[in-house]
């Protein structure tokens, strides 16, 4: 069902101010930065072994990340679990009584299909299901 930890999302106020810690101090590799309009965030991908760290910077006060930072401060926002057949995973998870934030996946960073489990169903941890596009697949 779950293939791996795909990434850990970290809410930050500024990618530019935060990035040097990861690249200069920890010597991790920045893979790229992109904007995800649907979530109103800029995202920086940092490679760490087989997984990634995902720095999430809000683009507006309406962004879920801006609201998270306002309420809890900067820090770990979510853990993304790599899956295949995300629609089937959502169905299986719901059959176990876990609430989803949305019943259908949406497009996330890197062309992935994503869906979040409600933290009230998961011990207060926000888990994201993440299905990456197949090689050559255009999303």
Short mmCIF file of C-alpha atoms in Angstrom, two decimals:
data_model
loop_
_atom_site.label_atom_id
_atom_site.label_comp_id
_atom_site.label_asym_id
_atom_site.label_seq_id
_atom_site.Cartn_x
_atom_site.Cartn_y
_atom_site.Cartn_z
CA UNK A 1 0.00 0.00 0.00
CA UNK A 2 2.60 2.56 1.08
CA UNK A 3 5.82 2.39 -0.92
CA UNK A 4 8.05 4.89 0.90
CA UNK A 5 8.27 8.24 2.59
CA UNK A 6 8.28 10.45 -0.47
CA UNK A 7 9.00 13.71 1.33
CA UNK A 8 8.60 15.72 4.49
CA UNK A 9 6.91 19.09 4.06
CA UNK A 10 8.35 21.94 6.11
CA UNK A 11 6.49 25.25 6.39
CA UNK A 12 8.79 28.28 6.13
CA UNK A 13 8.18 32.00 5.90
CA UNK A 14 10.93 32.47 3.32
CA UNK A 15 12.66 29.88 1.14
CA UNK A 16 15.51 32.33 0.45
CA UNK A 17 16.20 32.81 4.17
CA UNK A 18 15.85 29.12 5.05
CA UNK A 19 17.56 27.43 2.10
CA UNK A 20 21.19 28.20 3.08
CA UNK A 21 20.83 26.03 6.21
CA UNK A 22 19.98 23.02 4.06
CA UNK A 23 22.41 23.67 1.21
CA UNK A 24 25.39 25.27 2.99
CA UNK A 25 25.26 23.80 6.50
CA UNK A 26 23.79 20.34 5.80
CA UNK A 27 25.31 20.19 2.28
CA UNK A 28 22.09 18.89 0.73
CA UNK A 29 21.26 19.41 -2.94
CA UNK A 30 18.53 21.78 -4.08
CA UNK A 31 16.68 20.04 -6.91
CA UNK A 32 14.47 22.94 -7.88
CA UNK A 33 11.86 25.49 -6.92
CA UNK A 34 8.35 25.73 -8.33
CA UNK A 35 5.05 27.42 -7.65
CA UNK A 36 1.93 25.38 -6.90
CA UNK A 37 -0.92 27.79 -7.58
CA UNK A 38 -3.63 25.43 -6.27
CA UNK A 39 -2.02 25.51 -2.80
CA UNK A 40 -0.77 29.12 -3.04
CA UNK A 41 2.83 28.10 -2.24
CA UNK A 42 6.36 28.15 -3.57
CA UNK A 43 8.08 24.83 -3.06
CA UNK A 44 11.81 24.06 -2.87
CA UNK A 45 12.79 20.41 -3.27
CA UNK A 46 15.88 19.25 -1.40
CA UNK A 47 17.24 15.76 -2.02
CA UNK A 48 18.12 13.67 1.02
CA UNK A 49 18.86 10.03 0.21
CA UNK A 50 15.87 8.39 -1.44
CA UNK A 51 13.50 11.03 -0.05
CA UNK A 52 13.16 14.79 -0.20
CA UNK A 53 12.53 17.70 2.07
CA UNK A 54 9.93 20.09 0.68
CA UNK A 55 10.19 23.69 1.88
CA UNK A 56 6.76 25.32 1.60
CA UNK A 57 6.56 29.12 1.45
CA UNK A 58 3.10 30.74 1.39
CA UNK A 59 2.33 33.07 -1.51
CA UNK A 60 -0.62 34.73 0.22
CA UNK A 61 -2.30 34.98 3.58
CA UNK A 62 -5.00 32.64 2.17
CA UNK A 63 -2.51 29.81 1.73
CA UNK A 64 -2.96 26.81 4.05
CA UNK A 65 0.77 27.16 4.81
CA UNK A 66 0.34 30.81 5.87
CA UNK A 67 -2.44 29.75 8.21
CA UNK A 68 -0.29 26.91 9.57
CA UNK A 69 2.64 29.26 10.27
CA UNK A 70 0.33 31.81 11.91
CA UNK A 71 -1.13 29.16 14.21
CA UNK A 72 1.90 26.94 14.91
CA UNK A 73 4.99 28.68 13.56
CA UNK A 74 7.47 27.35 11.05
CA UNK A 75 8.25 23.65 11.12
CA UNK A 76 7.18 20.22 9.96
CA UNK A 77 3.84 20.49 8.20
CA UNK A 78 3.25 17.01 6.75
CA UNK A 79 4.72 13.63 5.88
CA UNK A 80 4.10 12.48 2.33
CA UNK A 81 3.72 8.78 1.68
CA UNK A 82 4.54 7.55 -1.81
CA UNK A 83 1.81 5.38 -3.30
CA UNK A 84 0.66 3.99 -6.61
CA UNK A 85 -3.02 4.03 -7.64
CA UNK A 86 -3.88 6.90 -5.31
CA UNK A 87 -7.61 6.59 -5.94
CA UNK A 88 -7.50 2.98 -4.68
CA UNK A 89 -5.41 3.99 -1.65
CA UNK A 90 -7.96 6.69 -0.76
CA UNK A 91 -10.77 4.13 -0.99
CA UNK A 92 -8.87 1.64 1.22
CA UNK A 93 -8.01 4.27 3.81
CA UNK A 94 -11.61 5.50 4.00
CA UNK A 95 -12.76 1.89 4.48
CA UNK A 96 -10.69 1.94 7.69
CA UNK A 97 -12.59 4.99 8.93
CA UNK A 98 -9.90 7.54 8.13
CA UNK A 99 -11.24 10.93 7.00
CA UNK A 100 -9.70 12.64 4.00
CA UNK A 101 -9.49 16.41 3.56
CA UNK A 102 -10.83 15.83 0.02
CA UNK A 103 -12.22 12.65 -1.48
CA UNK A 104 -10.49 13.14 -4.83
CA UNK A 105 -6.77 13.71 -5.45
CA UNK A 106 -5.57 17.00 -6.86
CA UNK A 107 -2.48 18.08 -8.72
CA UNK A 108 0.51 18.87 -6.52
CA UNK A 109 4.14 19.83 -7.05
CA UNK A 110 6.09 17.98 -9.73
CA UNK A 111 2.88 16.85 -11.44
CA UNK A 112 2.06 14.43 -8.60
CA UNK A 113 -1.47 13.49 -7.61
CA UNK A 114 -1.94 14.28 -3.92
CA UNK A 115 -4.53 13.79 -1.19
CA UNK A 116 -4.35 14.54 2.52
CA UNK A 117 -5.67 12.50 5.42
CA UNK A 118 -7.41 14.53 8.12
CA UNK A 119 -5.08 14.85 11.15
CA UNK A 120 -8.00 14.18 13.53
CA UNK A 121 -8.06 10.64 12.07
CA UNK A 122 -4.29 10.05 12.24
CA UNK A 123 -3.12 11.00 15.72
CA UNK A 124 -2.73 14.71 14.87
CA UNK A 125 -0.29 14.11 12.01
CA UNK A 126 -1.06 15.46 8.54
CA UNK A 127 -0.25 12.68 6.08
CA UNK A 128 -0.23 13.24 2.34
CA UNK A 129 -0.66 10.47 -0.20
CA UNK A 130 1.55 11.22 -3.19
CA UNK A 131 1.47 9.44 -6.56
CA UNK A 132 4.24 10.57 -8.87
CA UNK A 133 3.63 10.57 -12.61
CA UNK A 134 5.14 7.70 -14.58
CA UNK A 135 8.19 8.45 -16.70
CA UNK A 136 7.06 10.23 -19.84
CA UNK A 137 3.57 10.90 -18.43
CA UNK A 138 2.43 14.49 -18.83
CA UNK A 139 0.17 15.78 -16.06
#
